[in-house]
PDB file of C-alpha atoms in Angstrom:
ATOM      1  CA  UNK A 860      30.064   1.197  -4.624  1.00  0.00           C
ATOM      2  CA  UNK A 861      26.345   2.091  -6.133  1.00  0.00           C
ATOM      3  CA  UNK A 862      24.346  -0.758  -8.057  1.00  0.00           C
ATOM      4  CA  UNK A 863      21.406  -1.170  -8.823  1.00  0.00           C
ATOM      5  CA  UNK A 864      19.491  -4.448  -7.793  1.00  0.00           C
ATOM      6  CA  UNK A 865      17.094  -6.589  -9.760  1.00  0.00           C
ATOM      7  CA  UNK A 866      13.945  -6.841  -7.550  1.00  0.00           C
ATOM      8  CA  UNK A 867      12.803  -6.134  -4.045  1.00  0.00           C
ATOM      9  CA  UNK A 868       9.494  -7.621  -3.288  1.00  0.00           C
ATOM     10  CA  UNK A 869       7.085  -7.490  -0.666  1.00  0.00           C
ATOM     11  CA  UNK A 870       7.041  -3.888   0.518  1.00  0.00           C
ATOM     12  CA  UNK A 871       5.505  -2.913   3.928  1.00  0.00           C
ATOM     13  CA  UNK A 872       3.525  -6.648   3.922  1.00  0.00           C
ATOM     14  CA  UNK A 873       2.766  -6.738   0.326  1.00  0.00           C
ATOM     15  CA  UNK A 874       4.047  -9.742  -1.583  1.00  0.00           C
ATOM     16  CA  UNK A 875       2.611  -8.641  -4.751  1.00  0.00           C
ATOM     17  CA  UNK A 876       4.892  -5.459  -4.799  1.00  0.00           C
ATOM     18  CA  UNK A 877       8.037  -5.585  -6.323  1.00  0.00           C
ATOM     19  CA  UNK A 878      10.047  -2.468  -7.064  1.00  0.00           C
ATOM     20  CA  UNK A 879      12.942  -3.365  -9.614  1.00  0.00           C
ATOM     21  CA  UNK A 880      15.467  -1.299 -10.825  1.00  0.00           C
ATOM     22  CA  UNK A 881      16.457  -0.103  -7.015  1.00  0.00           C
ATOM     23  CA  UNK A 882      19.143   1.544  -6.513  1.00  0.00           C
ATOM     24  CA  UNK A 883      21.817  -0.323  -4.008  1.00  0.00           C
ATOM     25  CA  UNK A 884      25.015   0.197  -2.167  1.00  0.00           C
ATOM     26  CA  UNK A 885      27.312  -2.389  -0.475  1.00  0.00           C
ATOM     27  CA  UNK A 886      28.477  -2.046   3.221  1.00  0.00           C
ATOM     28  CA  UNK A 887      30.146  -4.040   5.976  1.00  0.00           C
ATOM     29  CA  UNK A 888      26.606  -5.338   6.934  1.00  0.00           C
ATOM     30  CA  UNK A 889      25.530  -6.181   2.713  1.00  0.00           C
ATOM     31  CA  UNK A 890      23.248  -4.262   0.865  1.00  0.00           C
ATOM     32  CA  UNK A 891      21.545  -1.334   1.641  1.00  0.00           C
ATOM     33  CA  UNK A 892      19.018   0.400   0.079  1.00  0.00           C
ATOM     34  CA  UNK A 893      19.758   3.649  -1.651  1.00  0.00           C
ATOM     35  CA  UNK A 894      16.183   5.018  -2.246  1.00  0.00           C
ATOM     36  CA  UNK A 895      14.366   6.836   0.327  1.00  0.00           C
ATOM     37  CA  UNK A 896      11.351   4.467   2.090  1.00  0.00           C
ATOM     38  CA  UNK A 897       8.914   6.830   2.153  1.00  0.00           C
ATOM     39  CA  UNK A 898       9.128   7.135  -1.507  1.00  0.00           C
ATOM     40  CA  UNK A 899       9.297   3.623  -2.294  1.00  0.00           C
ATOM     41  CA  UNK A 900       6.263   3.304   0.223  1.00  0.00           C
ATOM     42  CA  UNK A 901       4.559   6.238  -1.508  1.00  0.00           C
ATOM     43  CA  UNK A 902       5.163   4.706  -5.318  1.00  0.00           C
ATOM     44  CA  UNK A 903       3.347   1.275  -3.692  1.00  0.00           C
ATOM     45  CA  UNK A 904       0.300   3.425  -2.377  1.00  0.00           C
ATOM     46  CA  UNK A 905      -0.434   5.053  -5.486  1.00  0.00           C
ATOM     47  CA  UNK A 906      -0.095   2.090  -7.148  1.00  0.00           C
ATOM     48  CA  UNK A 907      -2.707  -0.246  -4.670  1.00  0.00           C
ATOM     49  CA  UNK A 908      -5.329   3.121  -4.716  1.00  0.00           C
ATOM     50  CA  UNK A 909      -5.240   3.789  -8.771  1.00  0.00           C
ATOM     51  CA  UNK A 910      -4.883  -0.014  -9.986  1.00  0.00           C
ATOM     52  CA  UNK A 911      -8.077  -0.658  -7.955  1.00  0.00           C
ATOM     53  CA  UNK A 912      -6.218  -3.450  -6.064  1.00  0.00           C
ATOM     54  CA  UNK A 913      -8.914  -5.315  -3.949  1.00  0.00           C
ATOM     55  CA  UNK A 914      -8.540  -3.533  -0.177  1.00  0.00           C
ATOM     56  CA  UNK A 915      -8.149  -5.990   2.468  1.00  0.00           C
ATOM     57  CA  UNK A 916      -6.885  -6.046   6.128  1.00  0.00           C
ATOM     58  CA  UNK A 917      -3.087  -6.028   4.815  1.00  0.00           C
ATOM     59  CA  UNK A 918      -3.853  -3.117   2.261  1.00  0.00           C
ATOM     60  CA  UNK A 919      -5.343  -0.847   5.170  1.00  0.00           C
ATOM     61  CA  UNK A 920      -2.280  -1.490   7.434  1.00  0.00           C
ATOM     62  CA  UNK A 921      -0.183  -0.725   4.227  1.00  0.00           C
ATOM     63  CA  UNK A 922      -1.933   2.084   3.537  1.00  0.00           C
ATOM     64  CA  UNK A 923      -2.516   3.627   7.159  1.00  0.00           C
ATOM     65  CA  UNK A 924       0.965   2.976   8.037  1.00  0.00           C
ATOM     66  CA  UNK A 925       2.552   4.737   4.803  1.00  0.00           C
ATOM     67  CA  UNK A 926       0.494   8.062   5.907  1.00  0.00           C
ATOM     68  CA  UNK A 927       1.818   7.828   9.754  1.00  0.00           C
ATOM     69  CA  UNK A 928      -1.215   7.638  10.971  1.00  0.00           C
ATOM     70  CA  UNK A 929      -2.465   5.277  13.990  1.00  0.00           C
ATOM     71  CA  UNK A 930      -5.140   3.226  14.402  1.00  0.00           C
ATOM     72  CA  UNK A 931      -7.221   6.293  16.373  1.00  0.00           C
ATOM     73  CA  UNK A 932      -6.130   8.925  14.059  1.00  0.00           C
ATOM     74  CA  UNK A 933      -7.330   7.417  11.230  1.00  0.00           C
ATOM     75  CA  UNK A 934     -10.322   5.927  12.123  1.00  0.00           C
ATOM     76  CA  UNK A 935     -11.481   9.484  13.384  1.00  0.00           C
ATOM     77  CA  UNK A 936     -10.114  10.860   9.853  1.00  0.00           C
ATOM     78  CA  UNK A 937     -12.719   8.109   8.500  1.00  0.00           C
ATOM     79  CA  UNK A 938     -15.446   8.828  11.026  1.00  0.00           C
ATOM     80  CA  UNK A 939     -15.155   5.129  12.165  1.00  0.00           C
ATOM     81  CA  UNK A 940     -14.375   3.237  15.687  1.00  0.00           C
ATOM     82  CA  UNK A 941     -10.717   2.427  15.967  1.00  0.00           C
ATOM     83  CA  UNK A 942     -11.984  -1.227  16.945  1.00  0.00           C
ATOM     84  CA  UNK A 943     -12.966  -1.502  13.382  1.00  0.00           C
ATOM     85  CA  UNK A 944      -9.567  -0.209  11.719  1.00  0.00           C
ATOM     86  CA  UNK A 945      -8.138  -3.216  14.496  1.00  0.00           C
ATOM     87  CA  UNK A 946     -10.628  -5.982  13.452  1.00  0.00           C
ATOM     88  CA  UNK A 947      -9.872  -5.054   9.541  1.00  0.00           C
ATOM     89  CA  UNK A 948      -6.245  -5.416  10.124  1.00  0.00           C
ATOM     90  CA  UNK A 949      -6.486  -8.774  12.537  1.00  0.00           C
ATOM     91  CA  UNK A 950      -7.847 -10.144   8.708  1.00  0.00           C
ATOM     92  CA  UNK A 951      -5.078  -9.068   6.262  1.00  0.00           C
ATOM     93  CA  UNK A 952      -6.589 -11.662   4.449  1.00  0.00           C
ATOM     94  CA  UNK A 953     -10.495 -10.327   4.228  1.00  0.00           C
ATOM     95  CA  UNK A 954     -11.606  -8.013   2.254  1.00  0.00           C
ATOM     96  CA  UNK A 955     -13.898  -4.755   3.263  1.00  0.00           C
ATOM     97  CA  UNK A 956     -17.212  -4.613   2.016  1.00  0.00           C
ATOM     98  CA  UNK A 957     -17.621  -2.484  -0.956  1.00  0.00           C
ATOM     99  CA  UNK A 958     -19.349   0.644   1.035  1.00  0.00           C
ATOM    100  CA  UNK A 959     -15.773   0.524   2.920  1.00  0.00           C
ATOM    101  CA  UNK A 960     -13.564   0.178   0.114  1.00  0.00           C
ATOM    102  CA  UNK A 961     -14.991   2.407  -1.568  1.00  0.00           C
ATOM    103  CA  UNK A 962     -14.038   5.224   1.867  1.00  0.00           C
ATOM    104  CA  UNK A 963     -10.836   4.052   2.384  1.00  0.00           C
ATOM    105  CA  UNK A 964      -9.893   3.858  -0.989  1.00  0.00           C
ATOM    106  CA  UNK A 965     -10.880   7.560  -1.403  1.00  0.00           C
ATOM    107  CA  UNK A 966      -9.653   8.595   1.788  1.00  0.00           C
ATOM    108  CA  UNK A 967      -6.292   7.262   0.874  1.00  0.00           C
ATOM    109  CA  UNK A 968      -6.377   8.829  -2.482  1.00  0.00           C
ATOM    110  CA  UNK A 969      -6.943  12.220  -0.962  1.00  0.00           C
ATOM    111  CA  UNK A 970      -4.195  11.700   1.060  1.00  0.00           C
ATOM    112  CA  UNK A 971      -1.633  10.870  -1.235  1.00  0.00           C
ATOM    113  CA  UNK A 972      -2.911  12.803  -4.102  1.00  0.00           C
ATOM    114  CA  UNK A 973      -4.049  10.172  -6.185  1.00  0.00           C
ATOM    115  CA  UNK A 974      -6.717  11.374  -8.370  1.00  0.00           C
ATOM    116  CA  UNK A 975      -9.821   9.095  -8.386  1.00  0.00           C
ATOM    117  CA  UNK A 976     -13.097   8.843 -10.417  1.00  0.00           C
ATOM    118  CA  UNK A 977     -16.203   9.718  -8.487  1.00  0.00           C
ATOM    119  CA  UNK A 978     -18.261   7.223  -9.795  1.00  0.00           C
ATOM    120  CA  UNK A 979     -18.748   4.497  -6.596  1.00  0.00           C
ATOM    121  CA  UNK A 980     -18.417   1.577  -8.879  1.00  0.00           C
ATOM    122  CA  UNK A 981     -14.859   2.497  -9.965  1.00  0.00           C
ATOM    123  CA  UNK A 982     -13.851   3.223  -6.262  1.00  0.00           C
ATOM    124  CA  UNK A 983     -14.019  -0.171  -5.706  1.00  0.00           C
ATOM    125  CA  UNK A 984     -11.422  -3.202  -6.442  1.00  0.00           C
ATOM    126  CA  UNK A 985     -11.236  -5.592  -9.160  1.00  0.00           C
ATOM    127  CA  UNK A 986     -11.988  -8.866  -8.335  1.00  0.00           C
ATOM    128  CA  UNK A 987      -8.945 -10.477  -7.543  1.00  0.00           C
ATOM    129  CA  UNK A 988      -5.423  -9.402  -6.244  1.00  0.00           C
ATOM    130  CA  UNK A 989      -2.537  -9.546  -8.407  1.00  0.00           C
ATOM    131  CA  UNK A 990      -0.169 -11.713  -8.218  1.00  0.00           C
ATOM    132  CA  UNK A 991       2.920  -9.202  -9.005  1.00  0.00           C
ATOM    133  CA  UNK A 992       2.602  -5.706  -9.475  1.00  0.00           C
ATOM    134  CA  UNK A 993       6.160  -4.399 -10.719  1.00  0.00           C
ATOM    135  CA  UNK A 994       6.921  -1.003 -10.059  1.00  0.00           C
ATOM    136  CA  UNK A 995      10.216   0.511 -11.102  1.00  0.00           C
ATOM    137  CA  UNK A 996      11.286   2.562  -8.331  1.00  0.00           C
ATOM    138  CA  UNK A 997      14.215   4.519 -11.354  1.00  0.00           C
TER     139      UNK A 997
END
């Protein structure tokens, strides 16, 4: 039987993310989601690269992760040591320096088609993280 669930929160690390509206089904093990993940990771993506959410260590794994991509293949996507994707993520909790956020926030845009201003001063984050970002995955 489909229904649709009030909130799922955290997404892919993210505790700030939560999706209402998702659709669920019941089965012998409880409730499953009914909404593709790549979708649902794709919705989040869009929504930390265009709401100029503050890029930390947890936002590049996020991020990285939703494309596919390992630590190698994107740091040489990024022109960057994969030591230095690994010491980002081993700080979900710090955030890049501005001339970072600013490549990895365009990088990611590219990649998920999220159209961004050129100006540098927009490609970087507000000052502080949200403390919920709802996104309604119907």
């Amino acid at each position: 039987m489909k229904r649709w669930k009030e909130d799922v929160k955290g997404l892919g690390g993210l505790d700030y993310i939560i999706f209402k509206n998702v659709p669920m089904r019941e089965s012998k093990w409880g409730d499953v989601i009914e909404m593709d993940a790549g979708l649902m990771e794709k919705l989040a993506a869009d929504a930390v690269i265009s709401k100029r959410i503050p890029l930390r260590g947890r936002e590049v794994k996020f991020l990285r992760k939703a494309l596919g991509l390992t630590f190698e293949k994107f740091a040489t996507a990024i022109d960057i040591s994969d030591s230095t994707v690994f010491k980002w993520e081993a700080k979900p909790d710090e955030r890049l320096h501005q001339i970072n956020e600013a490549a990895v926030r365009s990088f990611f845009a590219e990649q998920f088609g999220v159209e961004m201003p050129g100006k540098f001063s927009e490609l970087i984050g507000t000052e502080e993280s949200p403390d919920e970002l709802v996104l309604k995955a119907s």
